[in-house]
CSV table of C-alpha atoms and ligand atoms in Angstrom, one decimal:
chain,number,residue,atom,x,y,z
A,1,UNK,CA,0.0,0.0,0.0
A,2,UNK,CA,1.5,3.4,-0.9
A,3,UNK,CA,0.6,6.5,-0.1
A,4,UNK,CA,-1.3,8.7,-2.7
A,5,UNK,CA,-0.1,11.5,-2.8
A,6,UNK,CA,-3.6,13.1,-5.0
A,7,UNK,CA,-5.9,12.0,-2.7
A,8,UNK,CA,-8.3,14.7,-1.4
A,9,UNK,CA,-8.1,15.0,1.8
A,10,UNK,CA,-4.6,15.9,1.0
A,11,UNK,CA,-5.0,18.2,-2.4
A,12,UNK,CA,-7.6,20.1,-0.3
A,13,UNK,CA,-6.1,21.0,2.6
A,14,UNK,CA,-3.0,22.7,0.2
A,15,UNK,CA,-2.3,26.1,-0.1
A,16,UNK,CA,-2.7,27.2,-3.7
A,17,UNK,CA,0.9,26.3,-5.2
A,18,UNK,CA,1.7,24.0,-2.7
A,19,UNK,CA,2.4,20.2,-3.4
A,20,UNK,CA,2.1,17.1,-1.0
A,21,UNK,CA,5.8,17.6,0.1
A,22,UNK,CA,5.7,20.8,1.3
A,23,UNK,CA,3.5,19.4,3.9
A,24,UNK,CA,4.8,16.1,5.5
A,25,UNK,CA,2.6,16.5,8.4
A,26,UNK,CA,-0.3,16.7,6.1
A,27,UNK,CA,0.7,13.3,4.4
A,28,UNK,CA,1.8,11.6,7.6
A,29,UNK,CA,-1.7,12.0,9.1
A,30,UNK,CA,-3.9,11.3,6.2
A,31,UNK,CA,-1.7,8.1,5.3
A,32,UNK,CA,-2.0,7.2,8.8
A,33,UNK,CA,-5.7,7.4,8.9
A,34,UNK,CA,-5.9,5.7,5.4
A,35,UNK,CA,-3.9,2.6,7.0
A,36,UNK,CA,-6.0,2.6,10.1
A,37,UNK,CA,-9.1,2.9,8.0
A,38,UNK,CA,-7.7,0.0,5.9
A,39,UNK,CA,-7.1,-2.1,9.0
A,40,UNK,CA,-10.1,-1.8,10.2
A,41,UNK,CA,-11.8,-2.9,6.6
A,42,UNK,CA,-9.3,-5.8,6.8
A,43,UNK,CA,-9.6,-7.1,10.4
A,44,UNK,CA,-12.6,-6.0,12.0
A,45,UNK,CA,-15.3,-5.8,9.0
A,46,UNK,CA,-13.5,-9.0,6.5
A,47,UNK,CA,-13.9,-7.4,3.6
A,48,UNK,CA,-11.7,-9.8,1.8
A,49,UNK,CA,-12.1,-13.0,4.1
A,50,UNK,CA,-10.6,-14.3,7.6
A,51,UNK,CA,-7.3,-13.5,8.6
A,52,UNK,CA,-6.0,-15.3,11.5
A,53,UNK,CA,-2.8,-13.8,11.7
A,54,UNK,CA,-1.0,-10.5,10.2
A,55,UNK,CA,2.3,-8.7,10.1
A,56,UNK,CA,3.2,-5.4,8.9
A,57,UNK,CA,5.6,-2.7,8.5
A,58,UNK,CA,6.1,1.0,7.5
A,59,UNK,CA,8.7,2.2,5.4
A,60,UNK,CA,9.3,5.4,3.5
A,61,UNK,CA,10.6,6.6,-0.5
A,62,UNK,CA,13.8,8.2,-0.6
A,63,UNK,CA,11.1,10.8,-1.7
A,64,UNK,CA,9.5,10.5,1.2
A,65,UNK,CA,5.9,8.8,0.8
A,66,UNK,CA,5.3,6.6,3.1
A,67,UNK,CA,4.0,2.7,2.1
A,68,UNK,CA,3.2,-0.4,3.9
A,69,UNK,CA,4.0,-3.9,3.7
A,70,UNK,CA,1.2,-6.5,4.9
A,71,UNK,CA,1.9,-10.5,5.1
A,72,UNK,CA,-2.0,-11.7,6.2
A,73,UNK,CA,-2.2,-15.2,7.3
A,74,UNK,CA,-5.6,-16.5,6.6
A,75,UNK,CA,-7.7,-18.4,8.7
A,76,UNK,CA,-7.9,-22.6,8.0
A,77,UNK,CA,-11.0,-22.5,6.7
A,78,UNK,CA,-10.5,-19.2,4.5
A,79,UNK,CA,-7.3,-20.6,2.8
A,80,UNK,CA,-7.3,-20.3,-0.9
A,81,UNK,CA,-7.5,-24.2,-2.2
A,82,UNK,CA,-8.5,-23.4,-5.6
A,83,UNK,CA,-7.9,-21.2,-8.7
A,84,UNK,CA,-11.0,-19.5,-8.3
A,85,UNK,CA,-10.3,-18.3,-4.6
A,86,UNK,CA,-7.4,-16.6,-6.3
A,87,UNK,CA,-9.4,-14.9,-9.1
A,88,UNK,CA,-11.8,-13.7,-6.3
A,89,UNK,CA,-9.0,-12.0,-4.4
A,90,UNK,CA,-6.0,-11.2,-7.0
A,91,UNK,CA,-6.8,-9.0,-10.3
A,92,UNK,CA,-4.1,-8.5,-13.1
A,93,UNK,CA,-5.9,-6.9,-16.3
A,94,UNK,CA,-7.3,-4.0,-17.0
A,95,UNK,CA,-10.9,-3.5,-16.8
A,96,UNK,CA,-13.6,-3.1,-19.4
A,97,UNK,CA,-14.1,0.1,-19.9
A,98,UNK,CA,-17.4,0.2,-20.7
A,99,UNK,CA,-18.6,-1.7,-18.3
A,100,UNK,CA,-16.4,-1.0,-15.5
A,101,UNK,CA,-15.2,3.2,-16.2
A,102,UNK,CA,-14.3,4.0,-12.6
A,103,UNK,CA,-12.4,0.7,-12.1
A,104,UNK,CA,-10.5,0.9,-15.5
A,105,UNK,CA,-9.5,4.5,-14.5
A,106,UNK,CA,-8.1,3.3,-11.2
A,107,UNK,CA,-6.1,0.6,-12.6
A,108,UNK,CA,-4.5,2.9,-15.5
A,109,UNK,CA,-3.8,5.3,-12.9
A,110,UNK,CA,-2.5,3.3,-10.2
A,111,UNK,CA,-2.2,-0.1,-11.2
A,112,UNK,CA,0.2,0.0,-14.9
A,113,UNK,CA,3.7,-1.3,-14.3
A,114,UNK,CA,6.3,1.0,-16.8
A,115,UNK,CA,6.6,1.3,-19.6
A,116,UNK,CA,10.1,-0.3,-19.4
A,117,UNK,CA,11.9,-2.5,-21.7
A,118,UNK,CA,12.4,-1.8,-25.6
A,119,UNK,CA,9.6,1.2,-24.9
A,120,UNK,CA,11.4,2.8,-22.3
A,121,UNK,CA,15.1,0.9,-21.8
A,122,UNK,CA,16.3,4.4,-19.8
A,123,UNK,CA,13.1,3.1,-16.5
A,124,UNK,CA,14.6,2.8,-13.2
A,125,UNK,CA,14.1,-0.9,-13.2
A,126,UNK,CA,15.9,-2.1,-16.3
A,127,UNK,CA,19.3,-3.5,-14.6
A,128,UNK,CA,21.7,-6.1,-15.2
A,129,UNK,CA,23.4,-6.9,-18.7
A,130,UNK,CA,21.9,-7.2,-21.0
A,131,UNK,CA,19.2,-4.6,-19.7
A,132,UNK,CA,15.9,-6.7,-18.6
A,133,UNK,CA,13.3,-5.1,-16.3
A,134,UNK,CA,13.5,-6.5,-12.7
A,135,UNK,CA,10.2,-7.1,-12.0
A,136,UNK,CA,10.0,-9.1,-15.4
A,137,UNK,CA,7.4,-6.9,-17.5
A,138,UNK,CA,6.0,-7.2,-19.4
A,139,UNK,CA,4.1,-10.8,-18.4
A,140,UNK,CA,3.5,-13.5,-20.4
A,141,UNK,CA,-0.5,-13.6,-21.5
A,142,UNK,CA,-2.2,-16.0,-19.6
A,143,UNK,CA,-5.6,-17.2,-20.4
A,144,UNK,CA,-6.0,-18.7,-17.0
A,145,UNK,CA,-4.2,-18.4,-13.7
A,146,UNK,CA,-1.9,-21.3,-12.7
A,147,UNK,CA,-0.7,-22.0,-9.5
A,148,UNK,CA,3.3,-22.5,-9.6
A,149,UNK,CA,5.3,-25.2,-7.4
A,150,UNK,CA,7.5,-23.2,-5.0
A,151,UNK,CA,6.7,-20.2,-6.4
A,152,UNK,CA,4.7,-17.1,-7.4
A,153,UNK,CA,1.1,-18.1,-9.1
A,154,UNK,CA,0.9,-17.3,-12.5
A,155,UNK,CA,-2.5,-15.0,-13.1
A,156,UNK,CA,-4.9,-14.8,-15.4
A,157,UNK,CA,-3.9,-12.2,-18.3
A,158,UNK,CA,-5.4,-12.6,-21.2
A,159,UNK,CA,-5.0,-10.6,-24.8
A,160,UNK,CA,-8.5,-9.3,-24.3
A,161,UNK,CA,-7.6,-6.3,-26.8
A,162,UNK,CA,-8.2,-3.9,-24.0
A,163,UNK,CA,-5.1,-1.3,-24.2
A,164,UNK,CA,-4.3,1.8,-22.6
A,165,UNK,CA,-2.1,4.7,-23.5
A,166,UNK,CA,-0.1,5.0,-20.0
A,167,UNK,CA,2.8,7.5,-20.1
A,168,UNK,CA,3.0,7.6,-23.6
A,169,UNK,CA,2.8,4.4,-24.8
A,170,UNK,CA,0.2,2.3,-25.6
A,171,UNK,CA,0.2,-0.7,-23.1
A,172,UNK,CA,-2.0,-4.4,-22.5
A,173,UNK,CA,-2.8,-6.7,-19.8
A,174,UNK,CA,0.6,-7.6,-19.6
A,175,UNK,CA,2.0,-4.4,-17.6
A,176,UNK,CA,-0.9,-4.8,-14.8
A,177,UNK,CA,0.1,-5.3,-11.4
A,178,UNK,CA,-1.4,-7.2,-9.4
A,179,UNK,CA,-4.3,-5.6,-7.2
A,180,UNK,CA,-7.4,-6.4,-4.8
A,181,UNK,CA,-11.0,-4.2,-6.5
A,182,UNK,CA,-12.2,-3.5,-3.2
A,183,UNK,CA,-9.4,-2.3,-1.8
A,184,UNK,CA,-8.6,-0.2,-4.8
A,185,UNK,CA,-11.5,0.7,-5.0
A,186,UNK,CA,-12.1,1.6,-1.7
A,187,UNK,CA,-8.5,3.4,-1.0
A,188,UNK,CA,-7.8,5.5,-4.4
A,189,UNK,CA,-3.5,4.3,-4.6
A,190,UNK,CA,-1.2,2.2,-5.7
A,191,UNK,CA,-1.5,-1.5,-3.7
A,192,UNK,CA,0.1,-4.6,-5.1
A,193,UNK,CA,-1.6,-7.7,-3.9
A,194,UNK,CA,-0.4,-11.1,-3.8
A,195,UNK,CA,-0.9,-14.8,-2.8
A,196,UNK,CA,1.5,-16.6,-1.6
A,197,UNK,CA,0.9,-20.1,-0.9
A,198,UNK,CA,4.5,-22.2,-1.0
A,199,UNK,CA,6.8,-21.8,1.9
A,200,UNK,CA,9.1,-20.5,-0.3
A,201,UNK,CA,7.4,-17.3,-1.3
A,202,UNK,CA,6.1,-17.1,2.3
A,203,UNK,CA,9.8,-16.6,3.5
A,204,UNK,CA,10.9,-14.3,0.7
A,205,UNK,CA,7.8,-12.2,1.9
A,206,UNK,CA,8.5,-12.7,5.8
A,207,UNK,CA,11.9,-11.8,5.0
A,208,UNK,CA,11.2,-8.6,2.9
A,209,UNK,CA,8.9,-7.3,5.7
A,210,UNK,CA,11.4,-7.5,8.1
A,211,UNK,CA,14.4,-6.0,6.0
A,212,UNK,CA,14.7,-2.6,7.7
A,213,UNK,CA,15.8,0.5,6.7
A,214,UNK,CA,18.0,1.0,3.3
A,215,UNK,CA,20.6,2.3,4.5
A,216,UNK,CA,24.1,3.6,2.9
A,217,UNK,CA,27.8,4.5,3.5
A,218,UNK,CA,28.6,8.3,2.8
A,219,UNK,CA,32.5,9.7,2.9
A,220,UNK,CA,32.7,12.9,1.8
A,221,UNK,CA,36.3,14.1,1.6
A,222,UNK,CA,37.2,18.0,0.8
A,223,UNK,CA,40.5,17.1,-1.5
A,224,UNK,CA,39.9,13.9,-3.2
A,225,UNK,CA,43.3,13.0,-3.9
A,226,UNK,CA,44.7,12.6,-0.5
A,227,UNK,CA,42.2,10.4,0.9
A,228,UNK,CA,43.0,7.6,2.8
A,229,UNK,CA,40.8,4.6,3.7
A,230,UNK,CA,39.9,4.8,7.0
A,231,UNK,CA,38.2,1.1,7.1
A,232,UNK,CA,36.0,2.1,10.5
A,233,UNK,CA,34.9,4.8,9.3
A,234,UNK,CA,34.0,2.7,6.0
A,235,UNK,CA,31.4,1.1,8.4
A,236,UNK,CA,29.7,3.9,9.2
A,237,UNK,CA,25.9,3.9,9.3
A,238,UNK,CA,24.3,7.2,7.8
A,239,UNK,CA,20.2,7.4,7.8
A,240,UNK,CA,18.6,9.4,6.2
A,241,UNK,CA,15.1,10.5,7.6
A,242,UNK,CA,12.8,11.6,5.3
A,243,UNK,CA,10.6,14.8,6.8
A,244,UNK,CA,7.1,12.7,6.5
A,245,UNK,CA,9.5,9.6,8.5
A,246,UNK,CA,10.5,12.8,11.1
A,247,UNK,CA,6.7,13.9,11.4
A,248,UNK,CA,5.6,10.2,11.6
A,249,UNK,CA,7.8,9.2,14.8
A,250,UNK,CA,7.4,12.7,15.8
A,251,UNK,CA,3.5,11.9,16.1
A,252,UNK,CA,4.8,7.8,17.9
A,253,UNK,CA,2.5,6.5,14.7
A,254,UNK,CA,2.9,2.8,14.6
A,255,UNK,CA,5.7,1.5,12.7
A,256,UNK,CA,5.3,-2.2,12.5
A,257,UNK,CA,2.7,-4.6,14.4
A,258,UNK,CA,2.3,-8.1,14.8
A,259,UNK,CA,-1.2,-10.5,15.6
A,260,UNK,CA,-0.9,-12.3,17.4
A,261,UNK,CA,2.0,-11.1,19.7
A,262,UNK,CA,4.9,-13.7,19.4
A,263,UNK,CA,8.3,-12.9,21.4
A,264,UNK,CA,11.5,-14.7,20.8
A,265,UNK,CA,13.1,-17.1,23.9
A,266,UNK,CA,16.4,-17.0,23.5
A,267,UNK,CA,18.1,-20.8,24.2
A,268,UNK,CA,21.1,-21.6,25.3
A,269,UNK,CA,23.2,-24.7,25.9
A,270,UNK,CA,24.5,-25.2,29.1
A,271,UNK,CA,27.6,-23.1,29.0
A,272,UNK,CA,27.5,-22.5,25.6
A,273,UNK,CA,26.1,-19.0,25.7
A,274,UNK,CA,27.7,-17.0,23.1
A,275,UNK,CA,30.9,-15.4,24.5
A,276,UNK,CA,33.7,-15.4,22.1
A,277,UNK,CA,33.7,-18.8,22.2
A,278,UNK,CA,34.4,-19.2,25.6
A,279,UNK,CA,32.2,-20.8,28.3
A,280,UNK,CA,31.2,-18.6,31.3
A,281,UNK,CA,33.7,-20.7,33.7
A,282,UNK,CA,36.4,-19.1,31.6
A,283,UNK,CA,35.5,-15.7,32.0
A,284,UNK,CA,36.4,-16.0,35.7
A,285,UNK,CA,33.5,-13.4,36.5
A,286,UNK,CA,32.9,-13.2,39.9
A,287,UNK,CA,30.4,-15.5,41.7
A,288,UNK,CA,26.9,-13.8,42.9
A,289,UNK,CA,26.4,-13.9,46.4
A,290,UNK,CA,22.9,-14.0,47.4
A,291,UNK,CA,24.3,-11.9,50.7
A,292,UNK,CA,26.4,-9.5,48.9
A,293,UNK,CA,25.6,-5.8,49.6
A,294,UNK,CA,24.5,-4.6,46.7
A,295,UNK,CA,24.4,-1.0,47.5
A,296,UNK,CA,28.5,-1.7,47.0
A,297,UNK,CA,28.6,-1.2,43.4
A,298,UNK,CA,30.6,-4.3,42.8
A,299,UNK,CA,27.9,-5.9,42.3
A,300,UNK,CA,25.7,-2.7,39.8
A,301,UNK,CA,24.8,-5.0,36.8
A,302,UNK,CA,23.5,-8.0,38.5
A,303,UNK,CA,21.2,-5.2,41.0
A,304,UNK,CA,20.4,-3.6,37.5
A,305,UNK,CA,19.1,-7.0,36.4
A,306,UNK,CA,17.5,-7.9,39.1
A,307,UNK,CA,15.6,-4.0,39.3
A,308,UNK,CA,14.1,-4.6,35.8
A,309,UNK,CA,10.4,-3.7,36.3
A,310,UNK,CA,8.3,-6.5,33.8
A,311,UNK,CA,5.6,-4.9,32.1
A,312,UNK,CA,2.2,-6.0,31.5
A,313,UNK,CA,2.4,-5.4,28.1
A,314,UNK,CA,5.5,-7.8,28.2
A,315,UNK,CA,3.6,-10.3,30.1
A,316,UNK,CA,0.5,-10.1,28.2
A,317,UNK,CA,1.6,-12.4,25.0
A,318,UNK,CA,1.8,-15.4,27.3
A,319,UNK,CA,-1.9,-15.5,27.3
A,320,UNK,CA,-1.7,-15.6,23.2
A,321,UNK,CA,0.0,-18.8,23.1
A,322,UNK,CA,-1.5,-21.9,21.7
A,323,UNK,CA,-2.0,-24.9,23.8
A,324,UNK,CA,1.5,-26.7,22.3
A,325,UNK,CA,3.0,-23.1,22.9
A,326,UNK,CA,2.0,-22.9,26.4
A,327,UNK,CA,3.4,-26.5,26.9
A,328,UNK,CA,7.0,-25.8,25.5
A,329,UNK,CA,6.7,-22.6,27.3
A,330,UNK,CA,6.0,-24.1,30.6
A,331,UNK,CA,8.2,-27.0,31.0
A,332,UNK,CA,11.1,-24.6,30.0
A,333,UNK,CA,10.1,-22.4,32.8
A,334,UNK,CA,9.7,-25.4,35.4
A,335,UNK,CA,13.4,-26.6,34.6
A,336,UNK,CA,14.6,-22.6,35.0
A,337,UNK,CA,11.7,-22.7,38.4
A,338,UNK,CA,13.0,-25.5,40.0
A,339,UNK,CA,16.8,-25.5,39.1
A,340,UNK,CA,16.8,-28.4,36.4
A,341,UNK,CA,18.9,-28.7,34.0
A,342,UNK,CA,17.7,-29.5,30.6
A,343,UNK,CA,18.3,-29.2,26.8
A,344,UNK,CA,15.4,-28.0,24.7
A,345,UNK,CA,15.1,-28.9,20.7
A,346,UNK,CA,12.7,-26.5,19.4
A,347,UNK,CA,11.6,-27.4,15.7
A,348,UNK,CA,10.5,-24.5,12.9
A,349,UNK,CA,9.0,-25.0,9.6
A,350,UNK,CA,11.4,-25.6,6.3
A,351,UNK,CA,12.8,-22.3,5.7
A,352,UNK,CA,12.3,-20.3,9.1
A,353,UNK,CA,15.1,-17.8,9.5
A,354,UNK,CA,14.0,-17.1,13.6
A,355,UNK,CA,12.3,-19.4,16.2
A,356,UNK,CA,9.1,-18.4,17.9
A,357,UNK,CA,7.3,-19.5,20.2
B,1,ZN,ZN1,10.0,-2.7,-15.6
């Protein structure tokens, strides 16, 4: 989901010869209440079906409009099973425009990849050698969607004779990206929707969810002829924060949210905690004594540790635990309770980066 940056409620709050990024508070707010507006379509009302579990993340443009990443889990019973279910939830032609004017003007305008390749070879997107467009447009026609081992579905995209002139150049169902109706409809922008059914695909989308800021290194030196490599500074991290970013953290909008609530335990082997490859009996650190005075000081971390005020809100995703969850979670904690050693195998799905339980 990206942010529009033509939408009304920002084009009419604008001072006459103003544009959207002269106010990044304007565009921070109105994306905000979009998103919250689109959650609530999502989640609460089901416009598009069940979701059992969701994950998503905020990010922002070098130019600075915000967008949203969304990996929805669906419930067991809502799972797409057949090619149908897919046609029902993922679009990828143009509409009729007879038939369907509003919807054909949203897809030209929102939804029309390019034009790249041999129409456009100079696009952002054409990389590599020799010069092929990243995203691989334009598709293949389809005349019916296929659902691909291990990989992205093929959709249905067929040489209807519906074309467009986008940008200049006359383009087909083969340079639509894929979108959801209602939520197009419903939400005016740019939203690329996708089913992802393999494990493979699931991974590639957990993973590009959780792949953080883009972030690069910057030297600037004055005379450019004596510089010398300083390989720390090499490391440097340099952020840039875009002004809608600044407003948006500014105003402590949510950046990334999770249903249900999962944490991460962290598990050790006895004495195998990661210390430079040294066990803690090497370290020679100083025994705890239950006695010590730890007003002292000699003892500061381990009073710091033990000062830590627990949260509710940290305690509160115990209760969201599943009953096989709760198990592995409880006899863990009885070995820790009652002083027991024990070594815990924890298994994750093919292809999970993290463990969570
Ligand atoms: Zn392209």
């Amino acid at each position: 989901m990206t942010c529009n940056s033509k939408w009304p409620e920002i084009l009419r709050e604008l001072l006459p010869s103003r544009t959207a990024p002269d106010r990044p508070d304007l565009v921070a707010r109105v994306f905000c209440a979009k998103l919250e507006d689109m959650k609530d379509h999502i989640f609460k009302k089901h416009i598009l079906c069940k979701f059992g579990a969701y994950v998503y993340v905020i990010e922002f443009q070098k130019r600075g409009l915000p967008h949203a990443h969304f990996l929805l889990i669906m419930t067991p019973e809502h799972k797409m099973t057949n090619l149908d279910h897919y046609d029902k939830n993922v679009c990828a032609e143009i509409p009729d425009p007879n038939r369907y004017p509003q919807m054909h003007e949203l897809v030209v305008q929102h939804m029309m990849h390019g034009p790249c390749g041999h129409l456009r070879p100079s696009s952002p997107c054409m990389q590599s050698k020799p010069k092929k467009c990243r995203f691989r447009y334009p598709k293949q026609f389809n005349d019916k969607t296929m659902q691909a081992e291990d990989s992205y579905s093929l959709y249905q995209q067929r040489n209807s004779g519906i074309n467009m002139n986008v940008r200049g150049n006359i383009l087909d169902n083969r340079w639509v990206v894929l979108y959801n109706s209602k939520l197009l409809m419903m939400f005016n922008y740019h939203i690329n929707v996708e089913a992802c059914s393999s494990i493979t695909s699931v991974k590639y989308v957990f993973k590009y969810v959780y792949k953080g800021h883009d972030k690069q290194v910057v030297q600037i030196d004055s005379e450019e002829e004596r510089v010398v490599i300083n390989e720390i500074r090499r490391f440097q991290d340099a952020c840039y924060v875009s002004p809608p970013e600044a407003i948006w953290r500014i105003f402590s909008f949510i950046l990334s949210q999770m249903h249900p609530y999962m944490m991460v335990l962290q598990l050790h082997l006895p004495n195998k905690q990661m210390s430079m490859g040294k066990s803690l009996n090497d370290l020679d650190l100083p025994m705890v004594d239950a006695n010590a005075n730890f007003q002292s000081g000699e003892f500061c971390e381990v009073q710091e540790e033990c000062s830590i005020v627990v949260e509710d809100e940290h305690l509160r995703p115990l209760d969201s635990l599943n009953s096989n969850q709760k198990y592995a979670y409880d006899e863990i904690m009885r070995h820790i309770d009652e002083d027991c050693p024990g070594v815990f195998f924890i298994d994750g799905p093919r292809g999970t980066v993290n463990i969570f339980l």
